[in-house]
Amino acid sequence: MTRALSNTRLLERGLGDWMRARLPAPLTELVMFCLKMLWAGLFGGALLLGMIATNRIWQSDWPIARYDALLIYAIALQVLFLTLRMESWREARVIFLFHLTGTAMEIFKVNAGSWAYPGDGLIKLWNVPLYSGFMYASVGSFMARAIRLFDMRFTPYPPFWITMVLACAIYANFFAHHFLPDIRLALFAATVLLFLKTRIYFRIGANWYWMPLPLAAFLSSVFLWLAENIGTATKVWLYHGQSANDWVSLAKMGSWYLLLYVSFTTVTVVFRDALMRDHRRP
């Protein structure tokens, strides 16, 4: 067990014992679930707070552009997480993969006119501030940390190569639909058919629970859609024809649902030990 995980276990055990002595058992489990989820999403939450804070205070005549300040802030967060061992190097490898795939998509989509980054910044690559890669990385950070914190197991898991093919097809469609027919309906169906029987087993204290993987992906897409509205409301980026006062289209929730399968498959490249081919309860 890593030092980070050991410290987390000690903190969780102490907090759990304190609450179990004061709250009914079902309520204790619910509170622990929420706290674990918040802890898993700490990196993404800190990024959202950075967006909100800089949107309120930043001035156009300041010597550093807002996007560049957000990039420095995100890098500092990453260094802090690794230094304090709140994140393992194993998880950092996942985040690096998200940077690569996320930044590549951003460059294509921005130059295709899907959305734009309206602010100024010196550290941009083809009109895309490098800060954007950390927004994708925050999704990977959440997944990797959640798998560790909840001792997640995915069972029965389809053959890994099939999940890779599906993830590549989803990722490619985000580019190809600009030139070819959009096949996202078929991809939606494929995710359900492939993962219909897959359960996510997770542990809170000594008790195990489970949830169907497609349901978890849908619920996650709702929260990501809400987070995306914070991003557009704070003018970090805007969709084509959108103002900061407009809600993001609900159709984007479907895009996030599909992208989550790409994200999940990316995470499993590193966390293969959480996947089980047969239907076994941990």
PDB file of C-alpha atoms in Angstrom:
ATOM      1  CA  MET A   1       0.000   0.000   0.000  1.00  0.00           C
ATOM      2  CA  THR A   2       1.372   3.434  -0.924  1.00  0.00           C
ATOM      3  CA  ARG A   3       1.952   6.078   1.718  1.00  0.00           C
ATOM      4  CA  ALA A   4      -0.746   8.285   0.149  1.00  0.00           C
ATOM      5  CA  LEU A   5      -3.297   5.478   0.270  1.00  0.00           C
ATOM      6  CA  SER A   6      -2.268   4.524   3.826  1.00  0.00           C
ATOM      7  CA  ASN A   7      -2.737   8.112   5.046  1.00  0.00           C
ATOM      8  CA  THR A   8      -6.088   8.290   3.273  1.00  0.00           C
ATOM      9  CA  ARG A   9      -7.201   5.045   4.914  1.00  0.00           C
ATOM     10  CA  LEU A  10      -6.234   6.325   8.392  1.00  0.00           C
ATOM     11  CA  LEU A  11      -8.049   9.616   7.833  1.00  0.00           C
ATOM     12  CA  GLU A  12     -11.122   7.828   6.463  1.00  0.00           C
ATOM     13  CA  ARG A  13     -11.171   5.306   9.300  1.00  0.00           C
ATOM     14  CA  GLY A  14     -10.977   8.029  11.939  1.00  0.00           C
ATOM     15  CA  LEU A  15     -13.699  10.090  10.285  1.00  0.00           C
ATOM     16  CA  GLY A  16     -15.858   6.997   9.765  1.00  0.00           C
ATOM     17  CA  ASP A  17     -15.512   5.927  13.418  1.00  0.00           C
ATOM     18  CA  TRP A  18     -16.417   9.449  14.563  1.00  0.00           C
ATOM     19  CA  MET A  19     -19.565   9.548  12.428  1.00  0.00           C
ATOM     20  CA  ARG A  20     -20.653   5.984  13.155  1.00  0.00           C
ATOM     21  CA  ALA A  21     -20.704   6.881  16.853  1.00  0.00           C
ATOM     22  CA  ARG A  22     -23.072   9.777  16.168  1.00  0.00           C
ATOM     23  CA  LEU A  23     -25.133   8.990  13.055  1.00  0.00           C
ATOM     24  CA  PRO A  24     -27.360   6.102  11.886  1.00  0.00           C
ATOM     25  CA  ALA A  25     -25.448   3.591   9.766  1.00  0.00           C
ATOM     26  CA  PRO A  26     -27.150   4.380   6.400  1.00  0.00           C
ATOM     27  CA  LEU A  27     -26.564   8.119   6.858  1.00  0.00           C
ATOM     28  CA  THR A  28     -22.937   7.509   7.783  1.00  0.00           C
ATOM     29  CA  GLU A  29     -22.407   5.528   4.565  1.00  0.00           C
ATOM     30  CA  LEU A  30     -24.021   8.298   2.496  1.00  0.00           C
ATOM     31  CA  VAL A  31     -21.868  11.004   4.090  1.00  0.00           C
ATOM     32  CA  MET A  32     -18.711   8.924   3.569  1.00  0.00           C
ATOM     33  CA  PHE A  33     -19.666   8.354  -0.073  1.00  0.00           C
ATOM     34  CA  CYS A  34     -20.097  12.095  -0.651  1.00  0.00           C
ATOM     35  CA  LEU A  35     -16.837  12.929   1.113  1.00  0.00           C
ATOM     36  CA  LYS A  36     -14.935  10.382  -0.945  1.00  0.00           C
ATOM     37  CA  MET A  37     -16.411  11.743  -4.151  1.00  0.00           C
ATOM     38  CA  LEU A  38     -15.448  15.286  -3.176  1.00  0.00           C
ATOM     39  CA  TRP A  39     -11.941  14.119  -2.284  1.00  0.00           C
ATOM     40  CA  ALA A  40     -11.617  12.290  -5.600  1.00  0.00           C
ATOM     41  CA  GLY A  41     -12.716  15.426  -7.469  1.00  0.00           C
ATOM     42  CA  LEU A  42     -10.430  17.760  -5.527  1.00  0.00           C
ATOM     43  CA  PHE A  43      -8.227  18.626  -8.507  1.00  0.00           C
ATOM     44  CA  GLY A  44     -11.194  19.435 -10.765  1.00  0.00           C
ATOM     45  CA  GLY A  45     -12.909  21.379  -7.991  1.00  0.00           C
ATOM     46  CA  ALA A  46      -9.789  23.467  -7.443  1.00  0.00           C
ATOM     47  CA  LEU A  47      -9.654  24.240 -11.180  1.00  0.00           C
ATOM     48  CA  LEU A  48     -13.297  25.378 -11.135  1.00  0.00           C
ATOM     49  CA  LEU A  49     -12.576  27.631  -8.151  1.00  0.00           C
ATOM     50  CA  GLY A  50      -9.649  29.088 -10.095  1.00  0.00           C
ATOM     51  CA  MET A  51     -11.948  29.845 -13.035  1.00  0.00           C
ATOM     52  CA  ILE A  52     -14.519  31.547 -10.805  1.00  0.00           C
ATOM     53  CA  ALA A  53     -11.950  33.571  -8.844  1.00  0.00           C
ATOM     54  CA  THR A  54     -10.023  34.823 -11.876  1.00  0.00           C
ATOM     55  CA  ASN A  55     -13.245  35.727 -13.682  1.00  0.00           C
ATOM     56  CA  ARG A  56     -14.202  37.989 -10.774  1.00  0.00           C
ATOM     57  CA  ILE A  57     -10.887  39.699 -10.126  1.00  0.00           C
ATOM     58  CA  TRP A  58      -8.867  39.648 -13.360  1.00  0.00           C
ATOM     59  CA  GLN A  59      -8.123  42.944 -15.079  1.00  0.00           C
ATOM     60  CA  SER A  60      -7.159  43.286 -18.747  1.00  0.00           C
ATOM     61  CA  ASP A  61      -4.250  45.622 -17.930  1.00  0.00           C
ATOM     62  CA  TRP A  62      -2.551  43.210 -15.534  1.00  0.00           C
ATOM     63  CA  PRO A  63       0.954  42.136 -16.650  1.00  0.00           C
ATOM     64  CA  ILE A  64       0.000  38.464 -17.091  1.00  0.00           C
ATOM     65  CA  ALA A  65      -2.946  37.197 -19.109  1.00  0.00           C
ATOM     66  CA  ARG A  66      -5.668  35.219 -17.343  1.00  0.00           C
ATOM     67  CA  TYR A  67      -5.106  32.026 -19.362  1.00  0.00           C
ATOM     68  CA  ASP A  68      -1.395  32.087 -18.536  1.00  0.00           C
ATOM     69  CA  ALA A  69      -2.176  32.619 -14.842  1.00  0.00           C
ATOM     70  CA  LEU A  70      -4.594  29.673 -14.926  1.00  0.00           C
ATOM     71  CA  LEU A  71      -1.886  27.510 -16.512  1.00  0.00           C
ATOM     72  CA  ILE A  72       0.584  28.436 -13.767  1.00  0.00           C
ATOM     73  CA  TYR A  73      -2.113  27.753 -11.173  1.00  0.00           C
ATOM     74  CA  ALA A  74      -2.897  24.324 -12.660  1.00  0.00           C
ATOM     75  CA  ILE A  75       0.785  23.348 -12.786  1.00  0.00           C
ATOM     76  CA  ALA A  76       1.220  24.480  -9.174  1.00  0.00           C
ATOM     77  CA  LEU A  77      -1.776  22.337  -8.174  1.00  0.00           C
ATOM     78  CA  GLN A  78      -0.281  19.318  -9.910  1.00  0.00           C
ATOM     79  CA  VAL A  79       3.090  19.819  -8.218  1.00  0.00           C
ATOM     80  CA  LEU A  80       1.371  20.282  -4.852  1.00  0.00           C
ATOM     81  CA  PHE A  81      -0.672  17.097  -5.258  1.00  0.00           C
ATOM     82  CA  LEU A  82       2.418  15.067  -6.091  1.00  0.00           C
ATOM     83  CA  THR A  83       4.585  16.672  -3.387  1.00  0.00           C
ATOM     84  CA  LEU A  84       2.005  16.037  -0.667  1.00  0.00           C
ATOM     85  CA  ARG A  85       1.390  12.553  -2.109  1.00  0.00           C
ATOM     86  CA  MET A  86      -2.278  13.318  -2.569  1.00  0.00           C
ATOM     87  CA  GLU A  87      -1.770  11.883  -6.035  1.00  0.00           C
ATOM     88  CA  SER A  88       0.478   9.003  -7.029  1.00  0.00           C
ATOM     89  CA  TRP A  89       2.874   8.925  -9.987  1.00  0.00           C
ATOM     90  CA  ARG A  90       0.695   6.148 -11.367  1.00  0.00           C
ATOM     91  CA  GLU A  91      -2.212   8.591 -11.468  1.00  0.00           C
ATOM     92  CA  ALA A  92       0.058  11.282 -12.912  1.00  0.00           C
ATOM     93  CA  ARG A  93       0.744   9.011 -15.907  1.00  0.00           C
ATOM     94  CA  VAL A  94      -3.000   8.827 -16.531  1.00  0.00           C
ATOM     95  CA  ILE A  95      -3.250  12.609 -16.372  1.00  0.00           C
ATOM     96  CA  PHE A  96      -0.432  12.965 -18.910  1.00  0.00           C
ATOM     97  CA  LEU A  97      -2.348  10.750 -21.363  1.00  0.00           C
ATOM     98  CA  PHE A  98      -5.383  12.994 -20.909  1.00  0.00           C
ATOM     99  CA  HIS A  99      -3.281  16.045 -21.660  1.00  0.00           C
ATOM    100  CA  LEU A 100      -2.217  14.565 -24.981  1.00  0.00           C
ATOM    101  CA  THR A 101      -5.640  13.386 -26.174  1.00  0.00           C
ATOM    102  CA  GLY A 102      -7.488  16.414 -24.767  1.00  0.00           C
ATOM    103  CA  THR A 103      -5.155  19.018 -26.242  1.00  0.00           C
ATOM    104  CA  ALA A 104      -5.245  17.343 -29.655  1.00  0.00           C
ATOM    105  CA  MET A 105      -9.055  17.471 -29.654  1.00  0.00           C
ATOM    106  CA  GLU A 106      -9.059  21.082 -28.463  1.00  0.00           C
ATOM    107  CA  ILE A 107      -6.776  22.208 -31.270  1.00  0.00           C
ATOM    108  CA  PHE A 108      -8.947  20.542 -33.890  1.00  0.00           C
ATOM    109  CA  LYS A 109     -12.292  21.673 -32.462  1.00  0.00           C
ATOM    110  CA  VAL A 110     -11.251  25.275 -31.912  1.00  0.00           C
ATOM    111  CA  ASN A 111      -9.894  25.616 -35.421  1.00  0.00           C
ATOM    112  CA  ALA A 112     -13.034  23.897 -36.785  1.00  0.00           C
ATOM    113  CA  GLY A 113     -15.126  26.612 -35.129  1.00  0.00           C
ATOM    114  CA  SER A 114     -16.900  24.423 -32.545  1.00  0.00           C
ATOM    115  CA  TRP A 115     -15.842  26.645 -29.656  1.00  0.00           C
ATOM    116  CA  ALA A 116     -13.293  29.325 -28.862  1.00  0.00           C
ATOM    117  CA  TYR A 117     -11.115  30.739 -26.102  1.00  0.00           C
ATOM    118  CA  PRO A 118     -11.911  34.454 -26.228  1.00  0.00           C
ATOM    119  CA  GLY A 119      -9.290  35.678 -23.768  1.00  0.00           C
ATOM    120  CA  ASP A 120      -5.681  36.657 -24.319  1.00  0.00           C
ATOM    121  CA  GLY A 121      -2.719  34.498 -23.476  1.00  0.00           C
ATOM    122  CA  LEU A 122       0.896  34.110 -24.504  1.00  0.00           C
ATOM    123  CA  ILE A 123       1.024  30.343 -23.944  1.00  0.00           C
ATOM    124  CA  LYS A 124      -1.313  29.184 -26.692  1.00  0.00           C
ATOM    125  CA  LEU A 125      -0.963  26.463 -29.280  1.00  0.00           C
ATOM    126  CA  TRP A 126      -2.990  27.084 -32.455  1.00  0.00           C
ATOM    127  CA  ASN A 127      -5.381  29.373 -30.547  1.00  0.00           C
ATOM    128  CA  VAL A 128      -5.732  26.905 -27.666  1.00  0.00           C
ATOM    129  CA  PRO A 129      -4.362  27.884 -24.227  1.00  0.00           C
ATOM    130  CA  LEU A 130      -2.388  25.018 -22.743  1.00  0.00           C
ATOM    131  CA  TYR A 131      -4.467  25.372 -19.601  1.00  0.00           C
ATOM    132  CA  SER A 132      -7.233  23.521 -21.447  1.00  0.00           C
ATOM    133  CA  GLY A 133      -5.342  20.243 -21.192  1.00  0.00           C
ATOM    134  CA  PHE A 134      -5.690  20.356 -17.418  1.00  0.00           C
ATOM    135  CA  MET A 135      -9.487  20.476 -17.725  1.00  0.00           C
ATOM    136  CA  TYR A 136      -9.403  17.101 -19.474  1.00  0.00           C
ATOM    137  CA  ALA A 137      -6.759  15.916 -17.025  1.00  0.00           C
ATOM    138  CA  SER A 138      -9.077  16.731 -14.118  1.00  0.00           C
ATOM    139  CA  VAL A 139     -11.506  14.089 -15.446  1.00  0.00           C
ATOM    140  CA  GLY A 140      -8.698  11.541 -15.514  1.00  0.00           C
ATOM    141  CA  SER A 141      -7.575  12.606 -12.047  1.00  0.00           C
ATOM    142  CA  PHE A 142     -11.087  12.095 -10.678  1.00  0.00           C
ATOM    143  CA  MET A 143     -11.438   8.631 -12.227  1.00  0.00           C
ATOM    144  CA  ALA A 144      -8.023   7.450 -11.077  1.00  0.00           C
ATOM    145  CA  ARG A 145      -8.491   8.778  -7.544  1.00  0.00           C
ATOM    146  CA  ALA A 146     -12.024   7.348  -7.303  1.00  0.00           C
ATOM    147  CA  ILE A 147     -10.811   3.884  -8.350  1.00  0.00           C
ATOM    148  CA  ARG A 148      -8.188   4.035  -5.609  1.00  0.00           C
ATOM    149  CA  LEU A 149     -10.346   5.585  -2.871  1.00  0.00           C
ATOM    150  CA  PHE A 150     -13.316   3.258  -3.397  1.00  0.00           C
ATOM    151  CA  ASP A 151     -11.247   0.119  -4.194  1.00  0.00           C
ATOM    152  CA  MET A 152     -13.313  -0.122  -7.386  1.00  0.00           C
ATOM    153  CA  ARG A 153     -13.625  -3.340  -9.356  1.00  0.00           C
ATOM    154  CA  PHE A 154     -15.286  -3.637 -12.768  1.00  0.00           C
ATOM    155  CA  THR A 155     -16.915  -6.995 -13.433  1.00  0.00           C
ATOM    156  CA  PRO A 156     -17.630  -8.722 -15.742  1.00  0.00           C
ATOM    157  CA  TYR A 157     -15.424  -6.570 -17.950  1.00  0.00           C
ATOM    158  CA  PRO A 158     -15.477  -7.055 -21.738  1.00  0.00           C
ATOM    159  CA  PRO A 159     -12.296  -8.079 -23.592  1.00  0.00           C
ATOM    160  CA  PHE A 160      -9.923  -5.145 -23.248  1.00  0.00           C
ATOM    161  CA  TRP A 161      -9.173  -4.918 -26.975  1.00  0.00           C
ATOM    162  CA  ILE A 162     -12.871  -4.424 -27.759  1.00  0.00           C
ATOM    163  CA  THR A 163     -13.100  -1.538 -25.292  1.00  0.00           C
ATOM    164  CA  MET A 164     -10.039   0.011 -26.942  1.00  0.00           C
ATOM    165  CA  VAL A 165     -11.654  -0.267 -30.381  1.00  0.00           C
ATOM    166  CA  LEU A 166     -14.826   1.386 -29.097  1.00  0.00           C
ATOM    167  CA  ALA A 167     -12.880   4.177 -27.392  1.00  0.00           C
ATOM    168  CA  CYS A 168     -10.879   4.838 -30.572  1.00  0.00           C
ATOM    169  CA  ALA A 169     -14.094   4.903 -32.633  1.00  0.00           C
ATOM    170  CA  ILE A 170     -15.691   7.407 -30.248  1.00  0.00           C
ATOM    171  CA  TYR A 171     -12.580   9.594 -30.233  1.00  0.00           C
ATOM    172  CA  ALA A 172     -12.291   9.451 -34.027  1.00  0.00           C
ATOM    173  CA  ASN A 173     -15.966  10.388 -34.466  1.00  0.00           C
ATOM    174  CA  PHE A 174     -15.389  13.652 -32.595  1.00  0.00           C
ATOM    175  CA  PHE A 175     -13.111  14.579 -35.509  1.00  0.00           C
ATOM    176  CA  ALA A 176     -14.717  12.697 -38.401  1.00  0.00           C
ATOM    177  CA  HIS A 177     -18.282  13.975 -38.007  1.00  0.00           C
ATOM    178  CA  HIS A 178     -17.118  17.303 -39.432  1.00  0.00           C
ATOM    179  CA  PHE A 179     -16.532  15.540 -42.759  1.00  0.00           C
ATOM    180  CA  LEU A 180     -18.511  12.258 -42.592  1.00  0.00           C
ATOM    181  CA  PRO A 181     -21.913  11.170 -41.230  1.00  0.00           C
ATOM    182  CA  ASP A 182     -22.118  11.368 -37.458  1.00  0.00           C
ATOM    183  CA  ILE A 183     -22.335   7.840 -35.993  1.00  0.00           C
ATOM    184  CA  ARG A 184     -22.852   8.820 -32.368  1.00  0.00           C
ATOM    185  CA  LEU A 185     -26.233   7.042 -32.139  1.00  0.00           C
ATOM    186  CA  ALA A 186     -24.527   3.792 -33.066  1.00  0.00           C
ATOM    187  CA  LEU A 187     -21.800   4.560 -30.545  1.00  0.00           C
ATOM    188  CA  PHE A 188     -24.376   5.188 -27.814  1.00  0.00           C
ATOM    189  CA  ALA A 189     -25.893   1.786 -28.568  1.00  0.00           C
ATOM    190  CA  ALA A 190     -22.466   0.144 -28.591  1.00  0.00           C
ATOM    191  CA  THR A 191     -21.619   1.457 -25.115  1.00  0.00           C
ATOM    192  CA  VAL A 192     -24.838   0.024 -23.685  1.00  0.00           C
ATOM    193  CA  LEU A 193     -24.511  -3.332 -25.448  1.00  0.00           C
ATOM    194  CA  LEU A 194     -20.851  -3.754 -24.519  1.00  0.00           C
ATOM    195  CA  PHE A 195     -21.114  -2.670 -20.879  1.00  0.00           C
ATOM    196  CA  LEU A 196     -24.726  -3.592 -20.077  1.00  0.00           C
ATOM    197  CA  LYS A 197     -23.711  -6.350 -17.668  1.00  0.00           C
ATOM    198  CA  THR A 198     -20.639  -4.594 -16.245  1.00  0.00           C
ATOM    199  CA  ARG A 199     -20.983  -3.557 -12.637  1.00  0.00           C
ATOM    200  CA  ILE A 200     -18.800  -1.115 -10.743  1.00  0.00           C
ATOM    201  CA  TYR A 201     -18.208  -2.534  -7.266  1.00  0.00           C
ATOM    202  CA  PHE A 202     -17.027   0.031  -4.723  1.00  0.00           C
ATOM    203  CA  ARG A 203     -16.357  -0.063  -1.004  1.00  0.00           C
ATOM    204  CA  ILE A 204     -17.359   2.325   1.756  1.00  0.00           C
ATOM    205  CA  GLY A 205     -15.834   1.207   5.036  1.00  0.00           C
ATOM    206  CA  ALA A 206     -16.401  -2.558   5.281  1.00  0.00           C
ATOM    207  CA  ASN A 207     -19.432  -2.622   2.977  1.00  0.00           C
ATOM    208  CA  TRP A 208     -19.487  -3.208  -0.785  1.00  0.00           C
ATOM    209  CA  TYR A 209     -21.990  -1.637  -3.191  1.00  0.00           C
ATOM    210  CA  TRP A 210     -22.424  -1.751  -6.954  1.00  0.00           C
ATOM    211  CA  MET A 211     -23.771   0.309  -9.840  1.00  0.00           C
ATOM    212  CA  PRO A 212     -24.183  -0.492 -13.574  1.00  0.00           C
ATOM    213  CA  LEU A 213     -21.340   1.106 -15.520  1.00  0.00           C
ATOM    214  CA  PRO A 214     -23.605   2.814 -18.130  1.00  0.00           C
ATOM    215  CA  LEU A 215     -25.633   4.414 -15.319  1.00  0.00           C
ATOM    216  CA  ALA A 216     -22.438   5.692 -13.684  1.00  0.00           C
ATOM    217  CA  ALA A 217     -21.340   7.157 -17.035  1.00  0.00           C
ATOM    218  CA  PHE A 218     -24.681   8.927 -17.467  1.00  0.00           C
ATOM    219  CA  LEU A 219     -24.651  10.400 -13.952  1.00  0.00           C
ATOM    220  CA  SER A 220     -21.056  11.536 -14.446  1.00  0.00           C
ATOM    221  CA  SER A 221     -21.995  13.225 -17.724  1.00  0.00           C
ATOM    222  CA  VAL A 222     -24.640  15.260 -15.864  1.00  0.00           C
ATOM    223  CA  PHE A 223     -22.063  16.573 -13.389  1.00  0.00           C
ATOM    224  CA  LEU A 224     -19.582  17.311 -16.175  1.00  0.00           C
ATOM    225  CA  TRP A 225     -22.275  19.241 -18.040  1.00  0.00           C
ATOM    226  CA  LEU A 226     -22.864  21.327 -14.903  1.00  0.00           C
ATOM    227  CA  ALA A 227     -19.115  21.922 -14.562  1.00  0.00           C
ATOM    228  CA  GLU A 228     -18.977  22.931 -18.222  1.00  0.00           C
ATOM    229  CA  ASN A 229     -21.599  25.583 -17.539  1.00  0.00           C
ATOM    230  CA  ILE A 230     -19.285  27.041 -14.910  1.00  0.00           C
ATOM    231  CA  GLY A 231     -16.524  27.130 -17.533  1.00  0.00           C
ATOM    232  CA  THR A 232     -18.635  29.035 -20.047  1.00  0.00           C
ATOM    233  CA  ALA A 233     -20.211  31.309 -17.410  1.00  0.00           C
ATOM    234  CA  THR A 234     -16.703  32.375 -16.351  1.00  0.00           C
ATOM    235  CA  LYS A 235     -15.720  32.929 -20.012  1.00  0.00           C
ATOM    236  CA  VAL A 236     -12.881  30.415 -19.978  1.00  0.00           C
ATOM    237  CA  TRP A 237     -14.291  29.172 -23.296  1.00  0.00           C
ATOM    238  CA  LEU A 238     -17.508  29.669 -25.271  1.00  0.00           C
ATOM    239  CA  TYR A 239     -19.299  27.544 -27.856  1.00  0.00           C
ATOM    240  CA  HIS A 240     -19.988  28.961 -31.292  1.00  0.00           C
ATOM    241  CA  GLY A 241     -22.844  31.470 -31.020  1.00  0.00           C
ATOM    242  CA  GLN A 242     -22.990  31.230 -27.215  1.00  0.00           C
ATOM    243  CA  SER A 243     -22.765  34.082 -24.724  1.00  0.00           C
ATOM    244  CA  ALA A 244     -21.574  33.711 -21.140  1.00  0.00           C
ATOM    245  CA  ASN A 245     -25.188  34.018 -19.944  1.00  0.00           C
ATOM    246  CA  ASP A 246     -26.424  31.070 -22.032  1.00  0.00           C
ATOM    247  CA  TRP A 247     -26.644  27.550 -20.679  1.00  0.00           C
ATOM    248  CA  VAL A 248     -24.689  24.903 -22.535  1.00  0.00           C
ATOM    249  CA  SER A 249     -26.932  22.800 -24.770  1.00  0.00           C
ATOM    250  CA  LEU A 250     -28.199  19.595 -23.177  1.00  0.00           C
ATOM    251  CA  ALA A 251     -26.942  17.793 -26.286  1.00  0.00           C
ATOM    252  CA  LYS A 252     -23.416  18.319 -24.939  1.00  0.00           C
ATOM    253  CA  MET A 253     -24.313  15.923 -22.138  1.00  0.00           C
ATOM    254  CA  GLY A 254     -24.390  13.180 -24.758  1.00  0.00           C
ATOM    255  CA  SER A 255     -20.938  14.211 -25.956  1.00  0.00           C
ATOM    256  CA  TRP A 256     -19.638  13.989 -22.405  1.00  0.00           C
ATOM    257  CA  TYR A 257     -21.265  10.583 -21.971  1.00  0.00           C
ATOM    258  CA  LEU A 258     -19.335   9.259 -24.964  1.00  0.00           C
ATOM    259  CA  LEU A 259     -16.140  11.041 -24.002  1.00  0.00           C
ATOM    260  CA  LEU A 260     -16.310   9.421 -20.577  1.00  0.00           C
ATOM    261  CA  TYR A 261     -15.863   6.011 -22.213  1.00  0.00           C
ATOM    262  CA  VAL A 262     -12.722   7.307 -23.914  1.00  0.00           C
ATOM    263  CA  SER A 263     -11.611   8.669 -20.545  1.00  0.00           C
ATOM    264  CA  PHE A 264     -12.402   5.451 -18.708  1.00  0.00           C
ATOM    265  CA  THR A 265     -10.544   3.307 -21.252  1.00  0.00           C
ATOM    266  CA  THR A 266      -7.548   5.638 -20.966  1.00  0.00           C
ATOM    267  CA  VAL A 267      -7.563   5.177 -17.198  1.00  0.00           C
ATOM    268  CA  THR A 268      -7.778   1.392 -17.499  1.00  0.00           C
ATOM    269  CA  VAL A 269      -4.569   1.361 -19.535  1.00  0.00           C
ATOM    270  CA  VAL A 270      -2.863   2.033 -16.198  1.00  0.00           C
ATOM    271  CA  PHE A 271      -5.415   0.455 -13.819  1.00  0.00           C
ATOM    272  CA  ARG A 272      -5.765  -2.938 -15.489  1.00  0.00           C
ATOM    273  CA  ASP A 273      -5.781  -4.687 -12.098  1.00  0.00           C
ATOM    274  CA  ALA A 274      -9.276  -3.245 -11.396  1.00  0.00           C
ATOM    275  CA  LEU A 275     -10.791  -5.134 -14.350  1.00  0.00           C
ATOM    276  CA  MET A 276     -12.284  -8.621 -13.921  1.00  0.00           C
ATOM    277  CA  ARG A 277     -13.442 -10.734 -16.864  1.00  0.00           C
ATOM    278  CA  ASP A 278     -15.680 -13.045 -14.840  1.00  0.00           C
ATOM    279  CA  HIS A 279     -18.657 -11.965 -12.745  1.00  0.00           C
ATOM    280  CA  ARG A 280     -17.138 -12.082  -9.289  1.00  0.00           C
ATOM    281  CA  ARG A 281     -18.152  -9.941  -6.352  1.00  0.00           C
ATOM    282  CA  PRO A 282     -15.050  -8.637  -4.533  1.00  0.00           C
TER     283      PRO A 282
END
